Coordinates of C-alpha atoms in Angstrom, one line a residue:
M1 CA -18.5 17.5 -3.1
T2 CA -15.9 18.3 -0.5
Q3 CA -16.6 15.3 1.7
F4 CA -16.2 12.9 -1.2
S5 CA -13.1 14.5 -2.7
L6 CA -9.5 13.7 -2.1
T7 CA -7.4 16.3 -0.4
E8 CA -4.6 18.2 -2.1
D9 CA -2.1 16.1 -0.2
Q10 CA -3.9 12.8 -1.2
L11 CA -4.0 13.9 -4.9
A12 CA -0.3 14.7 -4.7
I13 CA 0.5 11.3 -3.3
Q14 CA -1.6 9.6 -5.9
E15 CA 0.1 11.5 -8.7
M16 CA 3.6 10.6 -7.4
A17 CA 2.6 6.9 -7.4
R18 CA 1.2 7.2 -10.9
R19 CA 4.3 8.8 -12.2
F20 CA 6.5 6.2 -10.6
A21 CA 4.3 3.4 -12.1
A22 CA 4.4 5.0 -15.6
D23 CA 8.2 5.5 -15.5
A24 CA 9.5 2.5 -13.6
I25 CA 6.9 -0.2 -13.9
V26 CA 4.7 0.0 -17.0
P27 CA 7.6 -0.3 -19.5
H28 CA 9.1 -3.4 -17.8
A29 CA 6.2 -5.3 -16.2
A30 CA 5.6 -7.6 -19.2
G31 CA 9.2 -8.6 -19.3
W32 CA 9.3 -9.3 -15.6
D33 CA 6.3 -11.6 -16.0
A34 CA 7.7 -13.4 -19.1
A35 CA 11.1 -14.0 -17.4
H36 CA 9.7 -14.7 -13.9
E37 CA 12.0 -11.9 -12.8
F38 CA 11.7 -10.4 -9.3
P39 CA 12.3 -6.6 -9.8
R40 CA 14.3 -6.0 -6.6
E41 CA 15.8 -2.7 -7.6
T42 CA 12.5 -1.2 -8.8
I43 CA 10.9 -2.2 -5.5
R44 CA 13.8 -0.6 -3.6
A45 CA 13.4 2.5 -5.7
A46 CA 9.7 2.6 -4.6
A47 CA 11.0 2.5 -1.0
E48 CA 12.9 5.8 -1.7
L49 CA 9.5 7.4 -2.1
G50 CA 8.3 6.0 1.2
F51 CA 6.3 3.3 -0.3
A52 CA 7.8 0.6 1.9
S53 CA 6.7 2.2 5.1
I54 CA 3.4 3.9 4.2
Y55 CA 1.7 3.5 7.5
V56 CA 4.8 2.9 9.7
S57 CA 4.9 5.8 12.1
E58 CA 7.2 8.8 11.5
Q59 CA 8.8 8.1 14.8
S60 CA 10.0 4.8 13.4
G61 CA 11.2 6.3 10.1
G62 CA 8.0 5.7 8.1
I63 CA 5.8 8.3 6.4
G64 CA 2.9 7.7 8.7
L65 CA 0.0 7.9 6.3
G66 CA -3.5 6.4 6.6
R67 CA -5.1 3.5 4.9
L68 CA -6.8 5.6 2.2
E69 CA -3.4 7.0 1.2
A70 CA -2.1 3.5 1.1
A71 CA -5.0 2.4 -1.1
L72 CA -4.3 5.3 -3.5
I73 CA -0.6 4.2 -3.8
F74 CA -1.3 0.5 -4.3
E75 CA -4.0 1.3 -6.8
A76 CA -1.7 3.5 -8.8
L77 CA 1.2 1.1 -8.8
S78 CA -1.1 -1.8 -9.8
Y79 CA -2.0 0.1 -13.0
G80 CA 1.5 -1.0 -14.1
C81 CA 1.9 -4.4 -12.3
P82 CA -0.4 -5.8 -9.6
T83 CA 2.2 -8.3 -8.6
T84 CA 4.8 -5.7 -7.7
S85 CA 2.2 -3.6 -5.9
A86 CA 1.0 -6.6 -3.9
F87 CA 4.6 -7.5 -2.9
L88 CA 5.0 -4.0 -1.5
S89 CA 1.7 -4.3 0.3
I90 CA 2.9 -7.5 2.1
H91 CA 6.2 -5.8 3.1
N92 CA 4.2 -2.8 4.5
M93 CA 1.9 -5.1 6.5
A94 CA 4.8 -6.9 8.1
S95 CA 6.7 -3.7 8.9
W96 CA 3.5 -2.2 10.3
M97 CA 3.0 -5.1 12.7
I98 CA 6.5 -4.7 14.1
D99 CA 5.9 -0.9 14.5
K100 CA 2.5 -1.2 15.9
F101 CA 2.9 -4.1 18.3
G102 CA 6.7 -4.7 18.7
S103 CA 8.9 -3.7 21.6
D104 CA 11.3 -0.8 21.4
D105 CA 14.1 -3.3 21.0
V106 CA 12.5 -5.2 18.1
K107 CA 11.6 -1.9 16.3
A108 CA 15.1 -0.6 16.8
R109 CA 16.7 -3.7 15.4
Y110 CA 14.5 -4.1 12.3
L111 CA 12.5 -1.0 11.3
P112 CA 15.4 1.2 10.1
R113 CA 16.3 -1.3 7.5
L114 CA 12.8 -2.3 6.7
V115 CA 11.6 1.2 5.8
T116 CA 14.5 1.5 3.3
M117 CA 14.0 -2.1 2.1
E118 CA 17.5 -2.9 2.9
L119 CA 15.6 -5.8 4.5
M120 CA 12.5 -7.2 2.8
A121 CA 9.8 -8.8 4.8
S122 CA 7.3 -11.6 4.4
Y123 CA 4.1 -12.4 6.4
C124 CA 3.7 -16.0 7.4
L125 CA 0.3 -17.2 8.5
T126 CA -1.1 -19.7 6.0
E127 CA -0.1 -23.4 6.4
P128 CA -0.7 -26.5 4.2
G129 CA -3.5 -27.6 6.4
S130 CA -4.9 -24.3 7.6
G131 CA -5.7 -21.7 4.9
S132 CA -9.1 -20.1 5.7
D133 CA -9.1 -21.6 9.2
A134 CA -6.0 -19.7 10.3
A135 CA -6.6 -20.3 14.0
A136 CA -5.9 -24.0 13.4
L137 CA -2.2 -23.4 12.5
R138 CA 0.2 -26.0 13.7
T139 CA 3.7 -24.4 13.5
T140 CA 4.9 -24.7 17.1
A141 CA 7.3 -22.5 19.2
R142 CA 8.4 -24.3 22.3
R143 CA 10.0 -22.1 25.0
E144 CA 13.6 -23.1 26.0
G145 CA 15.1 -20.5 28.3
D146 CA 15.6 -17.3 26.3
A147 CA 14.6 -18.8 23.0
Y148 CA 11.7 -20.5 21.2
I149 CA 12.3 -23.7 19.2
V150 CA 10.2 -23.3 16.1
S151 CA 9.0 -26.2 13.9
G152 CA 6.5 -26.3 11.1
T153 CA 5.7 -25.2 7.6
K154 CA 4.1 -22.1 6.1
Q155 CA 2.5 -22.3 2.6
F156 CA 2.1 -19.7 -0.2
I157 CA 4.6 -17.2 1.2
S158 CA 5.3 -14.3 -1.1
G159 CA 9.0 -13.5 -1.1
A160 CA 10.0 -16.8 0.4
G161 CA 13.7 -17.4 -0.1
V162 CA 14.5 -13.9 -1.3
N163 CA 13.2 -11.9 1.7
D164 CA 15.2 -11.4 4.8
I165 CA 12.6 -11.2 7.5
Y166 CA 9.5 -13.5 8.2
V167 CA 6.9 -12.1 10.5
T168 CA 5.5 -15.5 11.6
M169 CA 2.5 -16.7 13.5
V170 CA 3.3 -19.7 15.7
R171 CA 1.6 -21.8 18.4
T172 CA 3.0 -21.2 21.8
G173 CA 0.0 -22.3 23.8
E174 CA -3.4 -23.9 23.7
P175 CA -5.3 -24.9 20.6
G176 CA -7.3 -22.1 18.9
P177 CA -6.6 -18.4 18.5
K178 CA -5.5 -17.7 22.1
G179 CA -2.5 -19.9 21.8
I180 CA -0.9 -18.1 18.8
S181 CA 2.0 -15.7 19.1
C182 CA 4.1 -13.7 16.6
L183 CA 7.8 -14.0 16.1
V184 CA 10.3 -12.2 13.8
I185 CA 12.4 -14.9 12.2
E186 CA 15.4 -14.2 10.0
R187 CA 16.2 -16.0 6.8
D188 CA 19.7 -17.0 7.9
M189 CA 18.7 -18.5 11.2
P190 CA 19.8 -22.2 11.2
G191 CA 16.9 -24.5 10.4
V192 CA 15.1 -22.0 8.1
V193 CA 14.5 -23.9 4.8
F194 CA 12.6 -22.9 1.7
G195 CA 10.7 -25.0 -0.8
A196 CA 11.0 -24.8 -4.5
P197 CA 9.4 -21.8 -6.2
E198 CA 5.8 -22.5 -6.9
R199 CA 4.7 -22.7 -10.5
K200 CA 1.7 -20.3 -10.6
L201 CA -1.0 -19.1 -13.0
G202 CA 0.2 -15.5 -12.4
W203 CA 2.2 -13.3 -10.1
N204 CA 5.3 -14.4 -11.9
A205 CA 7.3 -11.3 -10.9
S206 CA 7.0 -12.3 -7.2
P207 CA 8.5 -15.5 -5.9
T208 CA 6.2 -17.8 -3.8
A209 CA 7.3 -20.9 -1.9
Q210 CA 7.0 -22.8 1.3
V211 CA 8.9 -21.7 4.4
M212 CA 9.9 -24.6 6.6
F213 CA 11.2 -24.3 10.2
D214 CA 13.3 -27.2 11.4
N215 CA 13.9 -26.6 15.1
V216 CA 14.8 -23.0 14.5
R217 CA 16.1 -21.2 17.6
V218 CA 14.5 -17.8 17.8
P219 CA 15.3 -15.4 20.6
V220 CA 12.4 -14.6 22.9
A221 CA 13.4 -11.0 22.3
N222 CA 12.1 -11.4 18.7
R223 CA 8.5 -11.9 19.9
V224 CA 6.1 -9.2 18.8
G225 CA 3.8 -8.4 21.7
D226 CA 2.9 -10.9 24.4
E227 CA 2.4 -14.6 24.1
G228 CA -1.1 -15.3 22.9
D229 CA -1.5 -12.0 21.1
G230 CA -0.4 -13.2 17.6
F231 CA -3.8 -14.0 16.2
R232 CA -5.2 -10.6 17.2
F233 CA -2.2 -9.0 15.5
A234 CA -2.7 -11.2 12.4
M235 CA -6.4 -10.2 12.1
A236 CA -5.6 -6.5 12.5
G237 CA -3.0 -6.8 9.8
L238 CA -5.5 -8.5 7.5
D239 CA -8.0 -5.6 7.7
G240 CA -5.4 -3.5 6.0
G241 CA -4.1 -6.3 3.8
R242 CA -7.6 -6.8 2.4
L243 CA -7.9 -3.1 1.5
N244 CA -4.5 -3.2 -0.2
I245 CA -5.3 -6.3 -2.3
G246 CA -8.6 -4.7 -3.2
A247 CA -6.8 -1.6 -4.3
C248 CA -4.5 -3.7 -6.4
S249 CA -7.6 -5.1 -8.2
L250 CA -8.9 -1.6 -8.8
G251 CA -5.6 -0.5 -10.4
G252 CA -5.5 -3.5 -12.6
A253 CA -9.1 -3.2 -13.6
Q254 CA -8.7 0.5 -14.4
R255 CA -5.7 -0.3 -16.7
C256 CA -7.7 -2.9 -18.6
L257 CA -10.7 -0.7 -18.9
D258 CA -8.5 2.0 -20.4
E259 CA -6.9 -0.5 -22.7
A260 CA -10.3 -1.7 -23.9
I261 CA -11.5 1.9 -24.5
G262 CA -8.5 2.6 -26.6
Y263 CA -8.8 -0.7 -28.5
V264 CA -12.5 -0.4 -29.5
K265 CA -11.9 3.1 -30.8
T266 CA -9.5 1.7 -33.5
R267 CA -10.7 -1.8 -34.2
E268 CA -13.2 -2.2 -37.0
Q269 CA -15.7 -5.0 -37.7
F270 CA -18.4 -5.0 -40.3
G271 CA -17.2 -1.7 -41.6
R272 CA -17.7 0.1 -38.3
K273 CA -15.6 0.9 -35.2
I274 CA -16.4 -1.5 -32.4
A275 CA -16.9 1.5 -30.2
D276 CA -19.9 2.5 -32.4
F277 CA -21.9 -0.6 -31.5
Q278 CA -24.3 0.1 -28.7
N279 CA -23.5 -3.3 -27.1
T280 CA -19.9 -2.1 -26.7
Q281 CA -21.0 1.1 -25.1
F282 CA -23.3 -0.6 -22.7
Q283 CA -20.6 -3.1 -21.7
L284 CA -18.1 -0.3 -21.1
A285 CA -20.7 1.6 -19.1
D286 CA -21.2 -1.4 -16.8
M287 CA -17.5 -1.9 -16.4
A288 CA -16.9 1.7 -15.4
T289 CA -19.9 1.7 -13.1
D290 CA -18.8 -1.4 -11.3
L291 CA -15.3 -0.1 -10.9
E292 CA -16.4 3.2 -9.4
A293 CA -18.8 1.4 -7.0
A294 CA -16.0 -0.9 -5.8
R295 CA -13.6 2.1 -5.5
A296 CA -16.1 4.1 -3.4
L297 CA -16.7 1.2 -1.0
L298 CA -13.0 0.5 -0.7
Y299 CA -12.1 4.2 0.1
L300 CA -14.9 4.2 2.7
A301 CA -13.6 1.0 4.3
A302 CA -10.0 2.5 4.3
A303 CA -11.3 5.6 6.2
K304 CA -13.0 3.3 8.7
V305 CA -9.8 1.3 9.3
S306 CA -7.8 4.5 9.8
A307 CA -10.4 5.7 12.3
D308 CA -10.5 2.4 14.1
A309 CA -14.3 2.3 13.6
P310 CA -16.1 -0.6 15.3
D311 CA -17.4 -1.9 11.9
K312 CA -14.0 -1.7 10.2
T313 CA -13.5 -5.4 9.8
R314 CA -16.9 -5.9 8.2
F315 CA -16.3 -3.0 5.8
S316 CA -12.8 -4.3 4.9
A317 CA -14.3 -7.7 4.1
M318 CA -17.1 -6.2 2.0
A319 CA -14.7 -3.9 0.1
K320 CA -12.2 -6.7 -0.5
K321 CA -14.9 -8.9 -1.9
L322 CA -16.5 -6.3 -4.2
A323 CA -13.1 -4.9 -5.4
T324 CA -11.6 -8.3 -6.2
D325 CA -14.8 -9.8 -7.7
S326 CA -15.4 -6.7 -9.8
G327 CA -11.8 -6.3 -10.8
S328 CA -11.5 -9.8 -12.0
A329 CA -14.8 -9.5 -14.0
I330 CA -13.8 -6.2 -15.6
V331 CA -10.5 -7.6 -16.8
D332 CA -12.3 -10.7 -18.2
Q333 CA -14.7 -8.4 -20.0
A334 CA -11.9 -6.3 -21.4
L335 CA -10.2 -9.5 -22.7
Q336 CA -13.4 -10.4 -24.4
M337 CA -13.5 -7.0 -26.2
F338 CA -10.0 -7.7 -27.6
G339 CA -11.2 -11.0 -29.0
G340 CA -8.4 -13.3 -29.9
Y341 CA -5.9 -10.6 -29.5
G342 CA -6.7 -10.4 -25.8
Y343 CA -5.5 -13.9 -25.4
L344 CA -2.1 -13.1 -26.7
Q345 CA 0.9 -11.9 -24.7
D346 CA 1.4 -9.1 -27.2
Y347 CA -1.2 -7.2 -25.2
P348 CA -1.3 -6.7 -21.4
I349 CA -4.8 -7.9 -20.8
E350 CA -4.0 -11.6 -20.3
R351 CA -1.3 -10.8 -17.8
F352 CA -3.8 -8.8 -15.7
W353 CA -6.4 -11.5 -16.1
R354 CA -3.9 -14.0 -14.6
D355 CA -2.6 -11.7 -11.9
L356 CA -6.0 -10.5 -10.6
R357 CA -7.5 -13.9 -10.4
V358 CA -5.6 -14.8 -7.2
H359 CA -6.9 -11.7 -5.4
R360 CA -10.2 -13.4 -4.8
I361 CA -8.2 -16.0 -2.7
L362 CA -5.5 -13.9 -1.0
E363 CA -6.0 -12.3 2.4
G364 CA -8.9 -14.5 3.0
T365 CA -11.0 -16.1 0.2
N366 CA -14.1 -14.2 -0.8
E367 CA -16.2 -16.9 0.6
V368 CA -14.6 -16.1 4.0
M369 CA -15.3 -12.4 3.4
R370 CA -19.0 -13.3 3.1
M371 CA -18.8 -15.3 6.3
I372 CA -17.3 -12.3 8.1
V373 CA -20.0 -9.9 6.8
G374 CA -22.8 -12.3 7.5
R375 CA -21.7 -13.1 11.1
D376 CA -21.2 -9.4 11.8
L377 CA -24.7 -8.6 10.6
L378 CA -26.3 -11.3 12.7
K379 CA -24.4 -10.8 16.0

């Protein structure tokens, strides 16, 4: 069993995240959702545990963990609120990109405040006309002396308007992926404008809006890496982001499975506990089996990303697809077990049903995940 078991350190990290979720997230998540409240202070409290810099290097002030440890943390936090956990995931991805690919100057200026979440970061890739086809992005950055003049619009940006830093993919050169670069853009730079908060099915505890750049002057010193490297950085970030959003689905699905188990043990129909019906037992068995299968693949993919394995991108795509498809289905089945009560906001199931639905779209739709896997198999 040793090769399939978590280490003592990993178990301790998982337990710390579970306790934080139980104490700081579970009691409040329904209220955040109902009030569309962004839990800034709770998120900053998570940063005190290192959860804002999970795979930022220790030299840069992070805790320097691997992708499996990150998955354990996001899974545990999502047991309380997938939205809050996913927000932390995005911040971690943006901080990691600066740490991994940024110059010493960029790292020195931003990372000390990012690891504490004094500054909060968004990741800006998607545009109104380029979602799955990210390489077709049109936001331009025209070089003028020691600055870039940035113009364009980014769509579906988590934290837009409340976050301080926007790690943004821009076009500095030719059409296609080789003409894309990465800039760190600050909220208060003249010309940075935010759209109205999006009205969403779920993720109500995390603001989402457009970010618009109207001739924003960004110092060349804020470029991450060289010109033309941005798309490569973005794709590297997405390998980890897909694992994280998959882990958020695992945590939400586990919560709803546990809620369903507790409910069927007490609810009676036709003079019997629902748990006594064989159909209920079969359904729970399928839900638990699907969850464990998705978890095993996601943990394997996380180990491959940490090891920089040649097939890491394929496994990340497979894990993301399976975890988010399975997670969404498990929550839906849990809601069905609750019957009409599952549809009410008195119970947490409907919130998880809404929050997990978007995971099949985020970080690349699951249709794109199938494209990635299929192409890799056939190359």
